[in-house]
Amino acid sequence: MNEQTAAPIAHGGALSEAMARHGGTASEWLDLSTGISPFSLPLPEIPADVWRRLPEQSEVQRVCELAMQHYGASVVPIAVPGTQAAIQLLPFLTPNASEVAIVSPTYGEYERAYQRMDMAIDPIDALHGATVTRASVAILANPNNPDGRETPRDDVFGFARAQRHRLVVVDEAFADMRQDLTMVGAAGMEPNLVVMRSFGKFFGLAGLRLGFVFAEAELAKILRERLGPWAVSGPALAIASHAFSRLDLVNELRTKLDKAHAMTRSALSMARVRIVGETALFFYCDVGDGAAVREFLASHKVLVRAFDHSPSRIRIGLVPDELSAVRLRETLRLAGPLTS
C-alpha cells in the first residue's frame, strides 16, 4: 500500500478559504462552488433519545428499504456515511487488481483511492474505452462531475453485461433528477455492478454525510465489514426516513430545483457565458481562463469552481433566488473582458 501523503484535492465549498483571502462574512458571499442543492429538505423534529443512543440495526434496515423504494432499486442498499466513504473502500472489492480505468476528467477521489492501494490509473474518454485496457475495474460518474456528460443507461447496461470480468462502478451522485439514466435497478442483478447514490446533494443536506451503495450480496458484504458497526448516525437515519416518506416534499424540491436551474441558465445566457455542460445541479462553462475568472468573481464575493485539468472551464452551482441570479449575471458581466 502506498502510504505517501499527496496534497489534498481541491474541492468546491471552500468558503472559509475564500473569506480569508477576500474578506467578508459567510452571509455576504454567494457560494456557487458546489453541486449541492441550494434548498434543504425541511427537517423533522428528532427525538432526544436518537441523539443519545446508538442506532439499532432495525432502523438501518428500515431506511435502506425506504431507499430501495425511493431510488427504484431491486436490492436493499448499504447505508454509508457519505459516498466519499464508499469511494475509499472501493479498492477492497478487487484487492488483486493492478489497473483501474476511470472515465475522465471526473471527481478526483476515485483516482486517489486506487493510487493509495498502488493500483495504476488508466484515464479513458468513455466507458467503452475500458475494453482495450487491462483494467479490472471501470469507473463512471453518470452524470459526470464536473462536465455533466451523460452515458445512456442502455450503454452502461450493455457494457456491464459484456464485461463481466470487470467490476463496473457507477457513481450517480447527480442522477436524482434523471431517472432515465439510473442503473440502480440492475445493481444486484448484475454481479459485477456497483451503483452509488448520494443523499445530501439532492436534498441539500451534504453535512449529514449519508449515501447508499447498491451491489450484489458478496460485494455488499465486503463493504459492510469494512465499514464496521454504526457507520451512519441515528440523526442521519431519522432524517432520511422522513425524507423518503414524504413524496410531497421530494416533489417540492424537484420543482424548486427546476426553477433555480432555469434562473441560473438565464443569468449565464444574459451574461454571454458559454455553457458547455450541465446537470440539474450545476453548469459547466468555458470562460477562457477559469482561474482568472474565479478570482475575479471571488473578489466580488461570488464563489465558483475552477479546474487544473480543464483550465478554461468553471463550474457554477444553482442560484437560490432571483436576487442571486441578478447578482451572478451582473458580476459575470463585469468579468466580461476575462471571459471573451
PDB file of N, CA and C in Angstrom, residues 180-252:
ATOM      1  N   ASP A 180     -34.054   8.419 -15.912  1.00  0.00           N
ATOM      2  CA  ASP A 180     -33.819   7.668 -17.143  1.00  0.00           C
ATOM      3  C   ASP A 180     -32.385   7.174 -17.269  1.00  0.00           C
ATOM      4  N   LEU A 181     -31.474   7.704 -16.444  1.00  0.00           N
ATOM      5  CA  LEU A 181     -30.072   7.291 -16.524  1.00  0.00           C
ATOM      6  C   LEU A 181     -29.708   6.208 -15.512  1.00  0.00           C
ATOM      7  N   THR A 182     -30.469   6.084 -14.451  1.00  0.00           N
ATOM      8  CA  THR A 182     -30.008   5.305 -13.309  1.00  0.00           C
ATOM      9  C   THR A 182     -29.893   3.807 -13.586  1.00  0.00           C
ATOM     10  N   MET A 183     -28.891   3.211 -12.962  1.00  0.00           N
ATOM     11  CA  MET A 183     -28.635   1.776 -13.066  1.00  0.00           C
ATOM     12  C   MET A 183     -28.963   1.041 -11.777  1.00  0.00           C
ATOM     13  N   VAL A 184     -29.608   1.692 -10.822  1.00  0.00           N
ATOM     14  CA  VAL A 184     -29.858   1.028  -9.532  1.00  0.00           C
ATOM     15  C   VAL A 184     -30.737  -0.214  -9.710  1.00  0.00           C
ATOM     16  N   GLY A 185     -31.606  -0.228 -10.709  1.00  0.00           N
ATOM     17  CA  GLY A 185     -32.452  -1.388 -10.924  1.00  0.00           C
ATOM     18  C   GLY A 185     -31.683  -2.625 -11.343  1.00  0.00           C
ATOM     19  N   ALA A 186     -30.506  -2.428 -11.936  1.00  0.00           N
ATOM     20  CA  ALA A 186     -29.685  -3.561 -12.381  1.00  0.00           C
ATOM     21  C   ALA A 186     -28.679  -3.994 -11.328  1.00  0.00           C
ATOM     22  N   ALA A 187     -28.336  -3.085 -10.405  1.00  0.00           N
ATOM     23  CA  ALA A 187     -27.377  -3.434  -9.347  1.00  0.00           C
ATOM     24  C   ALA A 187     -27.973  -4.545  -8.478  1.00  0.00           C
ATOM     25  N   GLY A 188     -27.170  -5.559  -8.230  1.00  0.00           N
ATOM     26  CA  GLY A 188     -27.662  -6.722  -7.506  1.00  0.00           C
ATOM     27  C   GLY A 188     -28.080  -7.824  -8.444  1.00  0.00           C
ATOM     28  N   MET A 189     -28.525  -7.447  -9.638  1.00  0.00           N
ATOM     29  CA  MET A 189     -28.865  -8.435 -10.659  1.00  0.00           C
ATOM     30  C   MET A 189     -27.626  -8.772 -11.488  1.00  0.00           C
ATOM     31  N   GLU A 190     -26.824  -7.732 -11.767  1.00  0.00           N
ATOM     32  CA  GLU A 190     -25.550  -7.932 -12.464  1.00  0.00           C
ATOM     33  C   GLU A 190     -24.458  -8.091 -11.408  1.00  0.00           C
ATOM     34  N   PRO A 191     -23.761  -9.212 -11.355  1.00  0.00           N
ATOM     35  CA  PRO A 191     -22.821  -9.483 -10.260  1.00  0.00           C
ATOM     36  C   PRO A 191     -21.613  -8.569 -10.210  1.00  0.00           C
ATOM     37  N   ASN A 192     -21.308  -7.881 -11.324  1.00  0.00           N
ATOM     38  CA  ASN A 192     -20.109  -7.037 -11.372  1.00  0.00           C
ATOM     39  C   ASN A 192     -20.437  -5.558 -11.296  1.00  0.00           C
ATOM     40  N   LEU A 193     -21.659  -5.209 -10.902  1.00  0.00           N
ATOM     41  CA  LEU A 193     -22.107  -3.820 -10.943  1.00  0.00           C
ATOM     42  C   LEU A 193     -22.294  -3.249  -9.539  1.00  0.00           C
ATOM     43  N   VAL A 194     -21.698  -2.059  -9.313  1.00  0.00           N
ATOM     44  CA  VAL A 194     -21.871  -1.317  -8.059  1.00  0.00           C
ATOM     45  C   VAL A 194     -22.379   0.073  -8.418  1.00  0.00           C
ATOM     46  N   VAL A 195     -23.468   0.489  -7.783  1.00  0.00           N
ATOM     47  CA  VAL A 195     -24.044   1.812  -8.038  1.00  0.00           C
ATOM     48  C   VAL A 195     -24.103   2.584  -6.728  1.00  0.00           C
ATOM     49  N   MET A 196     -23.613   3.820  -6.755  1.00  0.00           N
ATOM     50  CA  MET A 196     -23.601   4.672  -5.564  1.00  0.00           C
ATOM     51  C   MET A 196     -24.548   5.841  -5.748  1.00  0.00           C
ATOM     52  N   ARG A 197     -25.284   6.170  -4.693  1.00  0.00           N
ATOM     53  CA  ARG A 197     -26.171   7.325  -4.699  1.00  0.00           C
ATOM     54  C   ARG A 197     -25.876   8.206  -3.489  1.00  0.00           C
ATOM     55  N   SER A 198     -25.859   9.496  -3.726  1.00  0.00           N
ATOM     56  CA  SER A 198     -25.636  10.482  -2.670  1.00  0.00           C
ATOM     57  C   SER A 198     -26.978  10.988  -2.166  1.00  0.00           C
ATOM     58  N   PHE A 199     -27.143  11.094  -0.853  1.00  0.00           N
ATOM     59  CA  PHE A 199     -28.356  11.661  -0.275  1.00  0.00           C
ATOM     60  C   PHE A 199     -28.279  13.180  -0.203  1.00  0.00           C
ATOM     61  N   GLY A 200     -27.116  13.703   0.187  1.00  0.00           N
ATOM     62  CA  GLY A 200     -27.002  15.114   0.537  1.00  0.00           C
ATOM     63  C   GLY A 200     -27.106  16.088  -0.602  1.00  0.00           C
ATOM     64  N   LYS A 201     -26.731  15.700  -1.818  1.00  0.00           N
ATOM     65  CA  LYS A 201     -26.722  16.670  -2.920  1.00  0.00           C
ATOM     66  C   LYS A 201     -28.134  17.088  -3.315  1.00  0.00           C
ATOM     67  N   PHE A 202     -29.001  16.142  -3.580  1.00  0.00           N
ATOM     68  CA  PHE A 202     -30.361  16.480  -3.984  1.00  0.00           C
ATOM     69  C   PHE A 202     -31.154  17.083  -2.826  1.00  0.00           C
ATOM     70  N   PHE A 203     -31.010  16.528  -1.641  1.00  0.00           N
ATOM     71  CA  PHE A 203     -31.792  17.002  -0.502  1.00  0.00           C
ATOM     72  C   PHE A 203     -31.180  18.231   0.169  1.00  0.00           C
ATOM     73  N   GLY A 204     -30.037  18.707  -0.348  1.00  0.00           N
ATOM     74  CA  GLY A 204     -29.419  19.902   0.215  1.00  0.00           C
ATOM     75  C   GLY A 204     -28.936  19.709   1.631  1.00  0.00           C
ATOM     76  N   LEU A 205     -28.473  18.498   1.948  1.00  0.00           N
ATOM     77  CA  LEU A 205     -28.059  18.156   3.309  1.00  0.00           C
ATOM     78  C   LEU A 205     -26.711  17.437   3.280  1.00  0.00           C
ATOM     79  N   ALA A 206     -25.760  18.008   2.552  1.00  0.00           N
ATOM     80  CA  ALA A 206     -24.454  17.347   2.407  1.00  0.00           C
ATOM     81  C   ALA A 206     -23.749  17.169   3.747  1.00  0.00           C
ATOM     82  N   GLY A 207     -24.004  18.082   4.690  1.00  0.00           N
ATOM     83  CA  GLY A 207     -23.374  17.966   6.002  1.00  0.00           C
ATOM     84  C   GLY A 207     -23.844  16.771   6.802  1.00  0.00           C
ATOM     85  N   LEU A 208     -24.926  16.143   6.369  1.00  0.00           N
ATOM     86  CA  LEU A 208     -25.447  14.969   7.060  1.00  0.00           C
ATOM     87  C   LEU A 208     -24.532  13.762   6.881  1.00  0.00           C
ATOM     88  N   ARG A 209     -23.797  13.735   5.761  1.00  0.00           N
ATOM     89  CA  ARG A 209     -22.917  12.632   5.384  1.00  0.00           C
ATOM     90  C   ARG A 209     -23.683  11.318   5.315  1.00  0.00           C
ATOM     91  N   LEU A 210     -24.373  11.133   4.203  1.00  0.00           N
ATOM     92  CA  LEU A 210     -25.167   9.921   4.005  1.00  0.00           C
ATOM     93  C   LEU A 210     -25.212   9.573   2.529  1.00  0.00           C
ATOM     94  N   GLY A 211     -25.078   8.297   2.250  1.00  0.00           N
ATOM     95  CA  GLY A 211     -25.192   7.805   0.890  1.00  0.00           C
ATOM     96  C   GLY A 211     -25.597   6.350   0.919  1.00  0.00           C
ATOM     97  N   PHE A 212     -25.796   5.768  -0.268  1.00  0.00           N
ATOM     98  CA  PHE A 212     -26.230   4.378  -0.366  1.00  0.00           C
ATOM     99  C   PHE A 212     -25.470   3.698  -1.504  1.00  0.00           C
ATOM    100  N   VAL A 213     -25.125   2.440  -1.271  1.00  0.00           N
ATOM    101  CA  VAL A 213     -24.420   1.643  -2.278  1.00  0.00           C
ATOM    102  C   VAL A 213     -25.256   0.413  -2.593  1.00  0.00           C
ATOM    103  N   PHE A 214     -25.514   0.204  -3.878  1.00  0.00           N
ATOM    104  CA  PHE A 214     -26.297  -0.932  -4.353  1.00  0.00           C
ATOM    105  C   PHE A 214     -25.346  -1.920  -5.031  1.00  0.00           C
ATOM    106  N   ALA A 215     -25.361  -3.155  -4.570  1.00  0.00           N
ATOM    107  CA  ALA A 215     -24.453  -4.167  -5.124  1.00  0.00           C
ATOM    108  C   ALA A 215     -24.957  -5.555  -4.754  1.00  0.00           C
ATOM    109  N   GLU A 216     -24.432  -6.563  -5.449  1.00  0.00           N
ATOM    110  CA  GLU A 216     -24.826  -7.930  -5.125  1.00  0.00           C
ATOM    111  C   GLU A 216     -24.242  -8.340  -3.770  1.00  0.00           C
ATOM    112  N   ALA A 217     -24.731  -9.439  -3.232  1.00  0.00           N
ATOM    113  CA  ALA A 217     -24.518  -9.785  -1.825  1.00  0.00           C
ATOM    114  C   ALA A 217     -23.048  -9.884  -1.420  1.00  0.00           C
ATOM    115  N   GLU A 218     -22.213 -10.516  -2.232  1.00  0.00           N
ATOM    116  CA  GLU A 218     -20.817 -10.714  -1.832  1.00  0.00           C
ATOM    117  C   GLU A 218     -20.050  -9.387  -1.789  1.00  0.00           C
ATOM    118  N   LEU A 219     -20.298  -8.536  -2.767  1.00  0.00           N
ATOM    119  CA  LEU A 219     -19.652  -7.224  -2.758  1.00  0.00           C
ATOM    120  C   LEU A 219     -20.175  -6.385  -1.599  1.00  0.00           C
ATOM    121  N   ALA A 220     -21.476  -6.457  -1.363  1.00  0.00           N
ATOM    122  CA  ALA A 220     -22.066  -5.708  -0.260  1.00  0.00           C
ATOM    123  C   ALA A 220     -21.487  -6.158   1.076  1.00  0.00           C
ATOM    124  N   LYS A 221     -21.238  -7.434   1.215  1.00  0.00           N
ATOM    125  CA  LYS A 221     -20.678  -7.964   2.462  1.00  0.00           C
ATOM    126  C   LYS A 221     -19.293  -7.393   2.726  1.00  0.00           C
ATOM    127  N   ILE A 222     -18.479  -7.279   1.685  1.00  0.00           N
ATOM    128  CA  ILE A 222     -17.134  -6.723   1.850  1.00  0.00           C
ATOM    129  C   ILE A 222     -17.209  -5.277   2.338  1.00  0.00           C
ATOM    130  N   LEU A 223     -18.072  -4.504   1.706  1.00  0.00           N
ATOM    131  CA  LEU A 223     -18.210  -3.110   2.103  1.00  0.00           C
ATOM    132  C   LEU A 223     -18.740  -2.994   3.525  1.00  0.00           C
ATOM    133  N   ARG A 224     -19.728  -3.801   3.849  1.00  0.00           N
ATOM    134  CA  ARG A 224     -20.338  -3.742   5.182  1.00  0.00           C
ATOM    135  C   ARG A 224     -19.306  -4.073   6.264  1.00  0.00           C
ATOM    136  N   GLU A 225     -18.489  -5.079   6.019  1.00  0.00           N
ATOM    137  CA  GLU A 225     -17.474  -5.459   7.004  1.00  0.00           C
ATOM    138  C   GLU A 225     -16.411  -4.384   7.146  1.00  0.00           C
ATOM    139  N   ARG A 226     -16.064  -3.737   6.042  1.00  0.00           N
ATOM    140  CA  ARG A 226     -15.066  -2.663   6.089  1.00  0.00           C
ATOM    141  C   ARG A 226     -15.607  -1.425   6.814  1.00  0.00           C
ATOM    142  N   LEU A 227     -16.889  -1.179   6.663  1.00  0.00           N
ATOM    143  CA  LEU A 227     -17.494  -0.019   7.322  1.00  0.00           C
ATOM    144  C   LEU A 227     -17.557  -0.202   8.834  1.00  0.00           C
ATOM    145  N   GLY A 228     -17.819  -1.433   9.285  1.00  0.00           N
ATOM    146  CA  GLY A 228     -17.950  -1.678  10.712  1.00  0.00           C
ATOM    147  C   GLY A 228     -19.314  -1.246  11.227  1.00  0.00           C
ATOM    148  N   PRO A 229     -19.550  -1.427  12.539  1.00  0.00           N
ATOM    149  CA  PRO A 229     -20.860  -1.110  13.101  1.00  0.00           C
ATOM    150  C   PRO A 229     -21.100   0.396  13.229  1.00  0.00           C
ATOM    151  N   TRP A 230     -22.360   0.773  13.194  1.00  0.00           N
ATOM    152  CA  TRP A 230     -22.804   2.149  13.420  1.00  0.00           C
ATOM    153  C   TRP A 230     -22.108   3.154  12.486  1.00  0.00           C
ATOM    154  N   ALA A 231     -22.011   2.798  11.219  1.00  0.00           N
ATOM    155  CA  ALA A 231     -21.338   3.679  10.252  1.00  0.00           C
ATOM    156  C   ALA A 231     -22.128   4.956  10.015  1.00  0.00           C
ATOM    157  N   VAL A 232     -23.448   4.862  10.115  1.00  0.00           N
ATOM    158  CA  VAL A 232     -24.321   6.015   9.866  1.00  0.00           C
ATOM    159  C   VAL A 232     -24.995   6.411  11.175  1.00  0.00           C
ATOM    160  N   SER A 233     -25.062   7.695  11.451  1.00  0.00           N
ATOM    161  CA  SER A 233     -25.597   8.172  12.721  1.00  0.00           C
ATOM    162  C   SER A 233     -27.108   8.035  12.811  1.00  0.00           C
ATOM    163  N   GLY A 234     -27.609   7.970  14.024  1.00  0.00           N
ATOM    164  CA  GLY A 234     -29.043   7.912  14.258  1.00  0.00           C
ATOM    165  C   GLY A 234     -29.789   9.108  13.697  1.00  0.00           C
ATOM    166  N   PRO A 235     -29.298  10.351  13.936  1.00  0.00           N
ATOM    167  CA  PRO A 235     -29.976  11.508  13.356  1.00  0.00           C
ATOM    168  C   PRO A 235     -30.035  11.460  11.829  1.00  0.00           C
ATOM    169  N   ALA A 236     -28.965  10.980  11.178  1.00  0.00           N
ATOM    170  CA  ALA A 236     -28.974  10.864   9.718  1.00  0.00           C
ATOM    171  C   ALA A 236     -30.045   9.880   9.268  1.00  0.00           C
ATOM    172  N   LEU A 237     -30.169   8.770   9.986  1.00  0.00           N
ATOM    173  CA  LEU A 237     -31.186   7.780   9.646  1.00  0.00           C
ATOM    174  C   LEU A 237     -32.590   8.349   9.837  1.00  0.00           C
ATOM    175  N   ALA A 238     -32.789   9.107  10.912  1.00  0.00           N
ATOM    176  CA  ALA A 238     -34.105   9.692  11.181  1.00  0.00           C
ATOM    177  C   ALA A 238     -34.500  10.680  10.084  1.00  0.00           C
ATOM    178  N   ILE A 239     -33.538  11.486   9.649  1.00  0.00           N
ATOM    179  CA  ILE A 239     -33.823  12.480   8.602  1.00  0.00           C
ATOM    180  C   ILE A 239     -34.080  11.793   7.266  1.00  0.00           C
ATOM    181  N   ALA A 240     -33.307  10.759   6.960  1.00  0.00           N
ATOM    182  CA  ALA A 240     -33.515  10.037   5.704  1.00  0.00           C
ATOM    183  C   ALA A 240     -34.869   9.334   5.689  1.00  0.00           C
ATOM    184  N   SER A 241     -35.262   8.750   6.818  1.00  0.00           N
ATOM    185  CA  SER A 241     -36.560   8.100   6.912  1.00  0.00           C
ATOM    186  C   SER A 241     -37.678   9.098   6.648  1.00  0.00           C
ATOM    187  N   HIS A 242     -37.536  10.287   7.217  1.00  0.00           N
ATOM    188  CA  HIS A 242     -38.503  11.360   6.988  1.00  0.00           C
ATOM    189  C   HIS A 242     -38.537  11.752   5.505  1.00  0.00           C
ATOM    190  N   ALA A 243     -37.367  11.936   4.911  1.00  0.00           N
ATOM    191  CA  ALA A 243     -37.283  12.386   3.517  1.00  0.00           C
ATOM    192  C   ALA A 243     -37.911  11.372   2.565  1.00  0.00           C
ATOM    193  N   PHE A 244     -37.582  10.094   2.753  1.00  0.00           N
ATOM    194  CA  PHE A 244     -38.070   9.069   1.844  1.00  0.00           C
ATOM    195  C   PHE A 244     -39.569   8.799   2.012  1.00  0.00           C
ATOM    196  N   SER A 245     -40.132   9.252   3.121  1.00  0.00           N
ATOM    197  CA  SER A 245     -41.551   9.018   3.388  1.00  0.00           C
ATOM    198  C   SER A 245     -42.432  10.181   2.953  1.00  0.00           C
ATOM    199  N   ARG A 246     -41.803  11.263   2.476  1.00  0.00           N
ATOM    200  CA  ARG A 246     -42.561  12.466   2.146  1.00  0.00           C
ATOM    201  C   ARG A 246     -42.424  12.793   0.660  1.00  0.00           C
ATOM    202  N   LEU A 247     -43.222  12.136  -0.136  1.00  0.00           N
ATOM    203  CA  LEU A 247     -43.180  12.376  -1.575  1.00  0.00           C
ATOM    204  C   LEU A 247     -43.527  13.820  -1.905  1.00  0.00           C
ATOM    205  N   ASP A 248     -44.391  14.438  -1.084  1.00  0.00           N
ATOM    206  CA  ASP A 248     -44.762  15.824  -1.342  1.00  0.00           C
ATOM    207  C   ASP A 248     -43.564  16.749  -1.227  1.00  0.00           C
ATOM    208  N   LEU A 249     -42.707  16.507  -0.223  1.00  0.00           N
ATOM    209  CA  LEU A 249     -41.514  17.329  -0.061  1.00  0.00           C
ATOM    210  C   LEU A 249     -40.502  17.071  -1.171  1.00  0.00           C
ATOM    211  N   VAL A 250     -40.396  15.827  -1.591  1.00  0.00           N
ATOM    212  CA  VAL A 250     -39.486  15.480  -2.693  1.00  0.00           C
ATOM    213  C   VAL A 250     -39.923  16.196  -3.975  1.00  0.00           C
ATOM    214  N   ASN A 251     -41.209  16.150  -4.264  1.00  0.00           N
ATOM    215  CA  ASN A 251     -41.710  16.820  -5.468  1.00  0.00           C
ATOM    216  C   ASN A 251     -41.539  18.328  -5.376  1.00  0.00           C
ATOM    217  N   GLU A 252     -41.701  18.890  -4.176  1.00  0.00           N
ATOM    218  CA  GLU A 252     -41.497  20.321  -3.991  1.00  0.00           C
ATOM    219  C   GLU A 252     -40.047  20.701  -4.259  1.00  0.00           C
TER     220      GLU A 252
END
